[in-house]
XYZ file of C-alpha atoms in Angstrom:
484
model
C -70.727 -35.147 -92.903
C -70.182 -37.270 -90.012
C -66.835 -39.131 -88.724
C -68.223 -42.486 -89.380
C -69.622 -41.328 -93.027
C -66.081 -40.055 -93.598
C -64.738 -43.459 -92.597
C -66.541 -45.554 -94.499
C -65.801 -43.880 -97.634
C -62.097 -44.230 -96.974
C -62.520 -47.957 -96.273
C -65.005 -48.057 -99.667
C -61.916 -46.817 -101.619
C -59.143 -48.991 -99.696
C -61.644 -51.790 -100.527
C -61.989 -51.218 -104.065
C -58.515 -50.650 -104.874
C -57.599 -53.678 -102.579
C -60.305 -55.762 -104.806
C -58.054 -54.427 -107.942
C -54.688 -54.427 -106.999
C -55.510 -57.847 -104.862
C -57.140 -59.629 -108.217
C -56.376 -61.652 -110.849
C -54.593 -60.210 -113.270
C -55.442 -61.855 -116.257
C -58.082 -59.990 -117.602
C -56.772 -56.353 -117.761
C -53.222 -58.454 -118.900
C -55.411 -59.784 -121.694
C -56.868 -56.040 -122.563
C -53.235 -54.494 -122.452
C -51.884 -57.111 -124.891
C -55.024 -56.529 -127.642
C -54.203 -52.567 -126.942
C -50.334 -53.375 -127.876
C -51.490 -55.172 -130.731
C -53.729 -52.211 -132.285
C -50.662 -50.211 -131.471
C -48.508 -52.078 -133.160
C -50.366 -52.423 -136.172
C -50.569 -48.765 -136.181
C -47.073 -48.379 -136.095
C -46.061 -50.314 -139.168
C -48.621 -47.697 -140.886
C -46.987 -44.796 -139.523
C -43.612 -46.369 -140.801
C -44.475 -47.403 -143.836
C -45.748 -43.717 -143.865
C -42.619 -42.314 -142.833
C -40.417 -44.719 -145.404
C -42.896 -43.272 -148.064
C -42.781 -39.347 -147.251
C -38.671 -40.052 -146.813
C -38.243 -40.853 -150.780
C -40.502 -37.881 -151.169
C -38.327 -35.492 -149.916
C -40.054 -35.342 -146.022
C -39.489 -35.422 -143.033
C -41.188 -37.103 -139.769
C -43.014 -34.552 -137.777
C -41.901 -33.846 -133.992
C -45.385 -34.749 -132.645
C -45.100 -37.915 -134.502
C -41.643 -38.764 -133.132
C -42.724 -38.168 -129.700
C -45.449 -39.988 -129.902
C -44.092 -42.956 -131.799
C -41.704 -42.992 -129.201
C -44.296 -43.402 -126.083
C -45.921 -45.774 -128.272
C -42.712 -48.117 -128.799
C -42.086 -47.937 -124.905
C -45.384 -48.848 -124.037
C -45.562 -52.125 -126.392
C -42.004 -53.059 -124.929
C -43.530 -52.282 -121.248
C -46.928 -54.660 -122.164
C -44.643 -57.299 -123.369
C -42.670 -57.146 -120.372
C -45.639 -57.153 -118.272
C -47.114 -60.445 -120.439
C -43.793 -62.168 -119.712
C -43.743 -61.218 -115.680
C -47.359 -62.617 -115.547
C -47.158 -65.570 -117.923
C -43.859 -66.966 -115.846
C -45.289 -65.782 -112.463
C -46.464 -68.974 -110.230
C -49.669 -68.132 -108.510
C -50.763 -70.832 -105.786
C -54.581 -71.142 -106.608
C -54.478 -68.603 -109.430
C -52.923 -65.793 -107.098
C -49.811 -64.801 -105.321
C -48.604 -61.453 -103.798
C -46.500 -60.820 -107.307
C -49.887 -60.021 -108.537
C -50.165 -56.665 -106.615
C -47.176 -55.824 -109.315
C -48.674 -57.074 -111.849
C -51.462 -54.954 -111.425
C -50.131 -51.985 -110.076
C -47.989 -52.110 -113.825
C -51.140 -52.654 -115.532
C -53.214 -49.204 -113.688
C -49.999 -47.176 -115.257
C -50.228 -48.061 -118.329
C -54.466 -48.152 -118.618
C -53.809 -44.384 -118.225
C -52.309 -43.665 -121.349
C -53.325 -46.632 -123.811
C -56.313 -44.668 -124.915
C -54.284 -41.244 -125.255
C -51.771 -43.593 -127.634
C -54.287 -44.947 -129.719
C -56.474 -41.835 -130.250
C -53.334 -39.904 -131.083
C -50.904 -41.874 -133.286
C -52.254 -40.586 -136.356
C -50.977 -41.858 -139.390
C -52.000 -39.406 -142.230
C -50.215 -36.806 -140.384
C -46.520 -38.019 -139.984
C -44.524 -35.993 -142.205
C -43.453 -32.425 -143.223
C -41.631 -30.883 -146.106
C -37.710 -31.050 -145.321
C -36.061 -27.775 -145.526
C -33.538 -27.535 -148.888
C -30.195 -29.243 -147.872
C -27.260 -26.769 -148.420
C -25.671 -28.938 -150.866
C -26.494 -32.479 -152.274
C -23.321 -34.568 -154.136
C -23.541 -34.833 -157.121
C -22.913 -38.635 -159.025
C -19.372 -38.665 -160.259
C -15.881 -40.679 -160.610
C -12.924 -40.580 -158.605
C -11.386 -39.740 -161.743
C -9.375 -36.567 -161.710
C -6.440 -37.074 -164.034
C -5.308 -34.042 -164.879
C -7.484 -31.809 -162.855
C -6.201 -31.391 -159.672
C -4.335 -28.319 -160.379
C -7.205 -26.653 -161.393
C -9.832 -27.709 -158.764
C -7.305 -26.870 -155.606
C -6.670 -23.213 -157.185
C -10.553 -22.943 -158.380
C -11.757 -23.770 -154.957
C -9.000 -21.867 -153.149
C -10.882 -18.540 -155.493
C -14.019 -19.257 -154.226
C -12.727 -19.307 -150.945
C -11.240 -15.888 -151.391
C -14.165 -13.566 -150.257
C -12.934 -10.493 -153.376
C -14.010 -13.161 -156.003
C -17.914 -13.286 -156.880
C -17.529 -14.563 -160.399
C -15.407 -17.542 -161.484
C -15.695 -18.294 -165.499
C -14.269 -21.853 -166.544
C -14.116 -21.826 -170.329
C -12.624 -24.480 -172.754
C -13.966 -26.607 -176.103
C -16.734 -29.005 -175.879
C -15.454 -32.524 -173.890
C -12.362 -30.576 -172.537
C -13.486 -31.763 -169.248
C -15.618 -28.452 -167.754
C -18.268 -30.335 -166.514
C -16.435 -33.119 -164.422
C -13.770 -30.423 -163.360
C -16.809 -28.084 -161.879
C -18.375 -31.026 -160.585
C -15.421 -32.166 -158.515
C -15.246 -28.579 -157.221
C -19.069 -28.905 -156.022
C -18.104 -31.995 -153.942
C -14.770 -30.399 -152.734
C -14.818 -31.059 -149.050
C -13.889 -27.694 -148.655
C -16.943 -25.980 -150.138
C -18.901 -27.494 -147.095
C -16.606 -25.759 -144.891
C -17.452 -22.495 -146.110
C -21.145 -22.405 -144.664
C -22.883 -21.540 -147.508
C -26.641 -21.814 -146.756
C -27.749 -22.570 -149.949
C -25.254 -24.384 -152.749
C -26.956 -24.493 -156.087
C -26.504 -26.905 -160.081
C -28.137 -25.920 -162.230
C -27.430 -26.899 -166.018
C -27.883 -24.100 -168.283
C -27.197 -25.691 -172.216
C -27.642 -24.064 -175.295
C -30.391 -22.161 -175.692
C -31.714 -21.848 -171.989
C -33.195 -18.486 -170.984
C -33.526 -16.846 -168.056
C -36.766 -17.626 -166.997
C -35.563 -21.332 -166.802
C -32.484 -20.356 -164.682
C -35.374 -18.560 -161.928
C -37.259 -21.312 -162.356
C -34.498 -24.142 -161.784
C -33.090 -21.533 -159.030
C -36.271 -21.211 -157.148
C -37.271 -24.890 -157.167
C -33.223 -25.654 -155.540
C -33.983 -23.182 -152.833
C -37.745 -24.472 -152.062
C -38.776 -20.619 -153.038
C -42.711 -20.514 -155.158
C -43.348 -19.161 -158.349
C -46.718 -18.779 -159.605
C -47.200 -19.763 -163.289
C -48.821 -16.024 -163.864
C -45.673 -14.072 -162.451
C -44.124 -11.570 -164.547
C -40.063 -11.586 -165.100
C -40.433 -7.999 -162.490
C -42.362 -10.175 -159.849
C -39.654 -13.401 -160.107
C -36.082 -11.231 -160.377
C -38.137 -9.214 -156.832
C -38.950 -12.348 -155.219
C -35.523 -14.136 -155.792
C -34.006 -10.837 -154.859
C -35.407 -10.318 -151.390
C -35.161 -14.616 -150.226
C -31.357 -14.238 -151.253
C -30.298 -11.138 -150.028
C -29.819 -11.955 -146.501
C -28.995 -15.325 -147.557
C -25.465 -16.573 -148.617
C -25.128 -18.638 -151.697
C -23.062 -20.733 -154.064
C -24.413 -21.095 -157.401
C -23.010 -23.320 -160.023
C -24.188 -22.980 -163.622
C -22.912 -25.493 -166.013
C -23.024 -24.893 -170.258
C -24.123 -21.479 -170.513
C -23.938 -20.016 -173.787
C -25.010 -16.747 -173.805
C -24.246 -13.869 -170.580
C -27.189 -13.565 -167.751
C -27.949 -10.473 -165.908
C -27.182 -11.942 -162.513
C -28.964 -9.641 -159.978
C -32.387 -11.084 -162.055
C -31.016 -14.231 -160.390
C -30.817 -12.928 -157.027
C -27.298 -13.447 -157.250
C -26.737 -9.276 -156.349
C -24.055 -8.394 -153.131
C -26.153 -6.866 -150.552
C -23.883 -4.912 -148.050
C -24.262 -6.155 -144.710
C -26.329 -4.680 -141.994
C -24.721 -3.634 -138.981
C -22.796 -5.912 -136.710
C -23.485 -8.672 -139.214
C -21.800 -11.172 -141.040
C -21.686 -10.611 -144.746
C -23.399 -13.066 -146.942
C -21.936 -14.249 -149.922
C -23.257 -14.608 -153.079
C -20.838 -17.019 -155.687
C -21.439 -17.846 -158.872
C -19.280 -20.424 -161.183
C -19.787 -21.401 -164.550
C -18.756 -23.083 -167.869
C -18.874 -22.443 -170.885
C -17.277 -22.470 -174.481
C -16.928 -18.725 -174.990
C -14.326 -16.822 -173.488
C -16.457 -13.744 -174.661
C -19.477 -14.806 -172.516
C -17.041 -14.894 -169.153
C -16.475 -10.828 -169.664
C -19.762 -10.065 -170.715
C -20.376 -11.438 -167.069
C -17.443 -9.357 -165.937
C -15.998 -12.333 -163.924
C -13.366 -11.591 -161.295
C -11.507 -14.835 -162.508
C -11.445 -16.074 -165.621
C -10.391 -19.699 -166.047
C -9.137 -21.771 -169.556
C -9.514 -24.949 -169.765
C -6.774 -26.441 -171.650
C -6.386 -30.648 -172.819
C -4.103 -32.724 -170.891
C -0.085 -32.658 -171.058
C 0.742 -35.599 -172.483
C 1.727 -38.073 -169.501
C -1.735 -37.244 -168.338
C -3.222 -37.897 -171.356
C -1.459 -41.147 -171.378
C -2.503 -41.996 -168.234
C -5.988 -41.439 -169.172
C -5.386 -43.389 -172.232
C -4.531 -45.751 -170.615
C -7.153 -46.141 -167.994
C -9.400 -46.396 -170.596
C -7.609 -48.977 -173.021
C -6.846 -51.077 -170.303
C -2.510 -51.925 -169.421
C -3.098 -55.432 -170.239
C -4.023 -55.237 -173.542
C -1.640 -52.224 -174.478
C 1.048 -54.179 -172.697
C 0.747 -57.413 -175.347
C 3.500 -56.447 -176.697
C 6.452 -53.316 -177.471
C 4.983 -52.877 -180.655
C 1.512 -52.164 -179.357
C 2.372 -50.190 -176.837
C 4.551 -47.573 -179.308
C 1.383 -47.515 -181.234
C -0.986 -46.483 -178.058
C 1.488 -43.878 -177.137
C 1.162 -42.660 -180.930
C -2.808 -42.744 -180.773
C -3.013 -41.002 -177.309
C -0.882 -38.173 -178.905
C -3.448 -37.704 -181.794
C -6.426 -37.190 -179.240
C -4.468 -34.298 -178.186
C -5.588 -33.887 -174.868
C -8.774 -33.957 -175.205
C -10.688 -35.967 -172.033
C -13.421 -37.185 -173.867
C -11.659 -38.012 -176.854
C -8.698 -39.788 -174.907
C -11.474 -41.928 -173.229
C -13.467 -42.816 -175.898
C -10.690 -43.719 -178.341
C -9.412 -45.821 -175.133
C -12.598 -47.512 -175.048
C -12.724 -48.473 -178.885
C -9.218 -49.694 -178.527
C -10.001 -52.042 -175.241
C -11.270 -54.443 -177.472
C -8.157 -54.279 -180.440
C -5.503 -56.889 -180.015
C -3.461 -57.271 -183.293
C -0.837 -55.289 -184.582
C -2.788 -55.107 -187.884
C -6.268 -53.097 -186.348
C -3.807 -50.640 -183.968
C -1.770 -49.701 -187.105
C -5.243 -49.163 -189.101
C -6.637 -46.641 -186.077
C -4.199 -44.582 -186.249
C -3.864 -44.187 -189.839
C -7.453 -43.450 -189.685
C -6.878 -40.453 -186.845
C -4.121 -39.102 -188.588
C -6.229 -39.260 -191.885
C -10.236 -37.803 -190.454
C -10.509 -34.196 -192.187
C -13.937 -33.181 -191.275
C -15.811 -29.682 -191.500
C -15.990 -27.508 -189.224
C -18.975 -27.688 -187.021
C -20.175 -26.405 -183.703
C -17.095 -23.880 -184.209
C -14.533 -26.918 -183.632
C -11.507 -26.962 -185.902
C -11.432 -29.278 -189.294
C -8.845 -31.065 -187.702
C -10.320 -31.299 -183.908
C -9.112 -34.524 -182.306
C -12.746 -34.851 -180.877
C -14.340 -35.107 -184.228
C -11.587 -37.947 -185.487
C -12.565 -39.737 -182.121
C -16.486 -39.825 -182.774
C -15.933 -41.113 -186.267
C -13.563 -43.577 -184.859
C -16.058 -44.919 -182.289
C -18.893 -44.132 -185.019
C -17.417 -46.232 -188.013
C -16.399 -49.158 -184.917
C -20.389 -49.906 -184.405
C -21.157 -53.472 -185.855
C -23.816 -51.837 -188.933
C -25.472 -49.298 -190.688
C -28.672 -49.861 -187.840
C -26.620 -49.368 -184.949
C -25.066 -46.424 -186.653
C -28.560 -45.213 -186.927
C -29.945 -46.443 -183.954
C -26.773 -43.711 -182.300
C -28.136 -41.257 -184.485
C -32.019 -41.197 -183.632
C -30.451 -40.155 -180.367
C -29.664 -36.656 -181.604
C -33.200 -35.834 -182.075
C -33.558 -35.731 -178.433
C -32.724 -31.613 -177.086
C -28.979 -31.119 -175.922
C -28.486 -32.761 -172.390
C -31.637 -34.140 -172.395
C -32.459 -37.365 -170.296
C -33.907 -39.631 -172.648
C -36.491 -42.679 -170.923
C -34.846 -45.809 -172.099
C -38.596 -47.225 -173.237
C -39.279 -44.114 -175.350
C -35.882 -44.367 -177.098
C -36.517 -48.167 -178.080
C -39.910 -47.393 -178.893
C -38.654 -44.898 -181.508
C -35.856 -47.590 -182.948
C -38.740 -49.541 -183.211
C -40.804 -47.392 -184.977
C -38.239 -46.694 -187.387
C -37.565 -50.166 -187.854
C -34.311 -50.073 -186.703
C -35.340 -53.235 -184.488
C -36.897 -55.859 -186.467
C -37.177 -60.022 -186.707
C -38.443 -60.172 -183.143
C -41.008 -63.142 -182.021
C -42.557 -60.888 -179.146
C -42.600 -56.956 -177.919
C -40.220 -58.431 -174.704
C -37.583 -59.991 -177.263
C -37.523 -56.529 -178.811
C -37.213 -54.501 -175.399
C -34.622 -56.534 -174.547
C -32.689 -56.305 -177.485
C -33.083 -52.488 -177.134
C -31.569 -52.459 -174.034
C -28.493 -54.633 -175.229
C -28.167 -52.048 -178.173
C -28.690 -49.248 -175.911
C -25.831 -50.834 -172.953
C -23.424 -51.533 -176.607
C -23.692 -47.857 -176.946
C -22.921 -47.050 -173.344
C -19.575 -48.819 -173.234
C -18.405 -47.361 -176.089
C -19.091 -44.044 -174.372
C -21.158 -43.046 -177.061
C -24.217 -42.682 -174.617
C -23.581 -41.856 -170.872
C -26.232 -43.564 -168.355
C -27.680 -41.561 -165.902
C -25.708 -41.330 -162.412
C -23.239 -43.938 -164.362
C -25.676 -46.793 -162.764
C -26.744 -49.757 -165.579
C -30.390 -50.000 -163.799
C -31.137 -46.572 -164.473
C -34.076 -46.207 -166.618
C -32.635 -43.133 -168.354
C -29.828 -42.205 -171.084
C -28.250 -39.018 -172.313
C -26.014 -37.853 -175.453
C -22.873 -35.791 -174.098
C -23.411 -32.295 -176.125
C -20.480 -32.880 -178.064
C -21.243 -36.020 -179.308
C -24.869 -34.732 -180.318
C -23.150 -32.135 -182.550
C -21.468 -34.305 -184.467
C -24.213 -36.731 -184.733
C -26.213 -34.214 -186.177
C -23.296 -33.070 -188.521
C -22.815 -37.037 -189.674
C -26.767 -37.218 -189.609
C -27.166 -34.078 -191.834
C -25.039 -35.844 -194.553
């Protein structure tokens, strides 16, 4: 190849880039703004993708992040290039700012097509892996319960305990107290890698608690497994694994190495991992059958707590109408006898009371409820006066009912709010309506009516929720009242 051949291909490629760097701009400004555009669009897909695979439990991809990054940065870059050019004053549609302009535009013709070809929208998301702990929905309330969740959690933190039993009657408060301990600020401090709730109920059998284990810890069963093939599986994804398990309303001892729940000594040079487990339940029995290293009773409230529950739940304002009330409130608080539940519900019921003449008749009717024994409560259990107190307070015989076709729902159950008011209507326990809304809507009324006397709990305490449940106790002595 000769000199001047050599030359004149240098001065072919000075010329052509001078022809493109020394044009009009306009054109390849106009291509970059329709490629910013098809990104764009593309981007509201991928994050309407993203929004969609978030409320499933997902999480954005790195490779998507990355590039949905580039992509954001180039569409800013276009539009500041469109700006530059669109306020730039060319004499006779060109100026030396157009070198820029186009020198901007070359860079970023080099990756549009590697942007559009690879933000792809169907693959933006991955599973998330299990969160060590999620909070669980609950009140600030913790009248009378502080004792016992600063010395519960300061067990767990005690590394000899790998068993804590909480035991007490039904609507002592178990549930909220081990559900305050969950949320303890202090549990997160303790590194667990995998904090587990799981409700147990009556009834529930150990296949359930793998199940409900496995599902918490993102671990698969398949539907053909044999109890051998779960209790191994659990076994060897916990055992160098620490955990926290909470197990609320058992009734009946579990075998927990078939949970996974077994101490495996630690290998050498490592850390030993923990493996917890708390629970409730009614039977101080089933708390040594599961040889706990702390047992736990849990007793009703002394009385100024009780009082102060009281009168949370009354409200100070009406109580405070007069001296006479007041002497009577003090009197009803001391029949509930400490019982949480029963000190909040008969608070409720009595929110609404304001004469002399209905807070007199209450409390004769506490001090006079003799009831059977049922669910192993005592005839005279404060709990069962309080449900017949809040029962006998409903406006009829149909909302009566309509708390009693609850019960036919299993223990701790979450009930769809449409299937329930199907069922009243069904049973005609909804009737003189003009159209299927008017009767919907009266079912929710009846349904919120039942709520705020505490005689139905909505799920995560929110009024929008679209389910209901019956606390266990109260579904006992539904069933006792319905059986009559």
């Amino acid at each position: 190849m000769t000199l001047s051949t050599v030359l004149g291909q240098i001065l072919n490629k000075i010329c052509n880039a001078a022809s493109f760097y020394l044009a009009s701009p306009q054109s390849s400004v106009n291509y970059l703004g329709r490629a910013a555009e098809r990104l764009t669009a593309k981007l509201e897909d991928v994050n309407q993708e993203i929004a969609e695979a978030e409320r499933n439990g997902q999480t954005t991809t790195n490779e998507t992040r990355l590039l949905k990054r580039k992509a954001e940065a180039f569409v800013s870059e276009v539009a500041a290039i469109q700006r530059d050019y669109g306020a730039m004053r060319c004499l006779g549609g060109w100026s030396w700012n157009c070198v820029s302009i186009n020198q901007r535009v070359s860079e970023r013709m080099e990756e549009v097509s590697e942007l559009i070809s690879g933000v792809d929208v169907s693959k933006v998301a991955a599973k998330l892996p299990p969160p060590a702990a999620v909070e669980l929905p609950i009140s600030n309330n913790v009248v009378g319960m502080r004792s016992n969740l600063i010395q519960i959690v300061n067990q767990i933190r005690d590394e000899n305990n790998s068993v804590i039993g909480i035991y007490g009657m039904g609507g002592i408060g178990k549930t909220t107290l081990l559900k305050h301990i969950h949320n303890h600020e202090d549990i997160s401090k303790l590194k667990f890698e995998h904090v587990v709730w799981i409700v147990a109920s009556q009834g529930c059998k150990l296949q359930k608690l793998q199940m409900d284990l496995a599902k918490k810890v993102r671990l698969k069963f398949e539907d053909d497994e044999s109890e051998d093939d779960r209790v191994s599986k659990l076994y060897n994804f916990l055992k160098q694994k620490s955990c926290l398990l909470f197990l609320d309303d058992i009734w009946e001892s579990y075998d927990l190495v078939k949970l996974g729940m077994e101490q495996v000594p630690a290998e050498h040079g490592k850390e030993q991992k923990r493996k917890v487990v708390i629970f409730t339940t009614r039977s101080e029995q089933v708390c040594t059958e599961m040889s706990a290293d702390v047992i736990k009773k849990v007793e009703g409230l002394p009385y100024d707590q009780a009082w102060e529950l009281f009168l949370k739940n009354a409200g100070e304002h009406v109580i405070n109408i007069e001296p006479r009330i007041t002497g009577l409130a003090k009197q009803i608080a001391e029949e509930c006898a400490g019982v949480p539940l029963a000190l909040i519900t008969v608070g409720k019921v009595m929110s609404a009371k304001r004469s002399i003449e209905a807070w007199n008749e209450v409390l004769r009717q506490l001090k006079k409820s003799h009831m059977p024994k049922v669910t192993g409560m005592k005839e005279r259990d404060p709990m069962l006066a309080a449900f017949k107190l809040s029962y006998d307070n409903l406006e009829d015989d149909n909302m009566r009912a309509r708390l009693l076709c609850c019960s036919l729902w299993p223990e701790d159950f979450e009930i769809h709010k449409v299937e329930l008011i199907q069922c009243w209507i069904g049973l005609g326990l909804i009737d003189e309506f003009d159209s299927i809304n008017e009767a919907f809507d009266r079912g929710h009324f009846h349904i919120e009516t039942l709520a705020s006397a505490c005689l139905l709990e909505l799920i995560d305490g929110e009024i929008h929720t679209t389910k209901i449940k019956m606390h266990d106790v109260i579904r006992d002595m539904a069933l006792w009242t319905a059986s009559n």
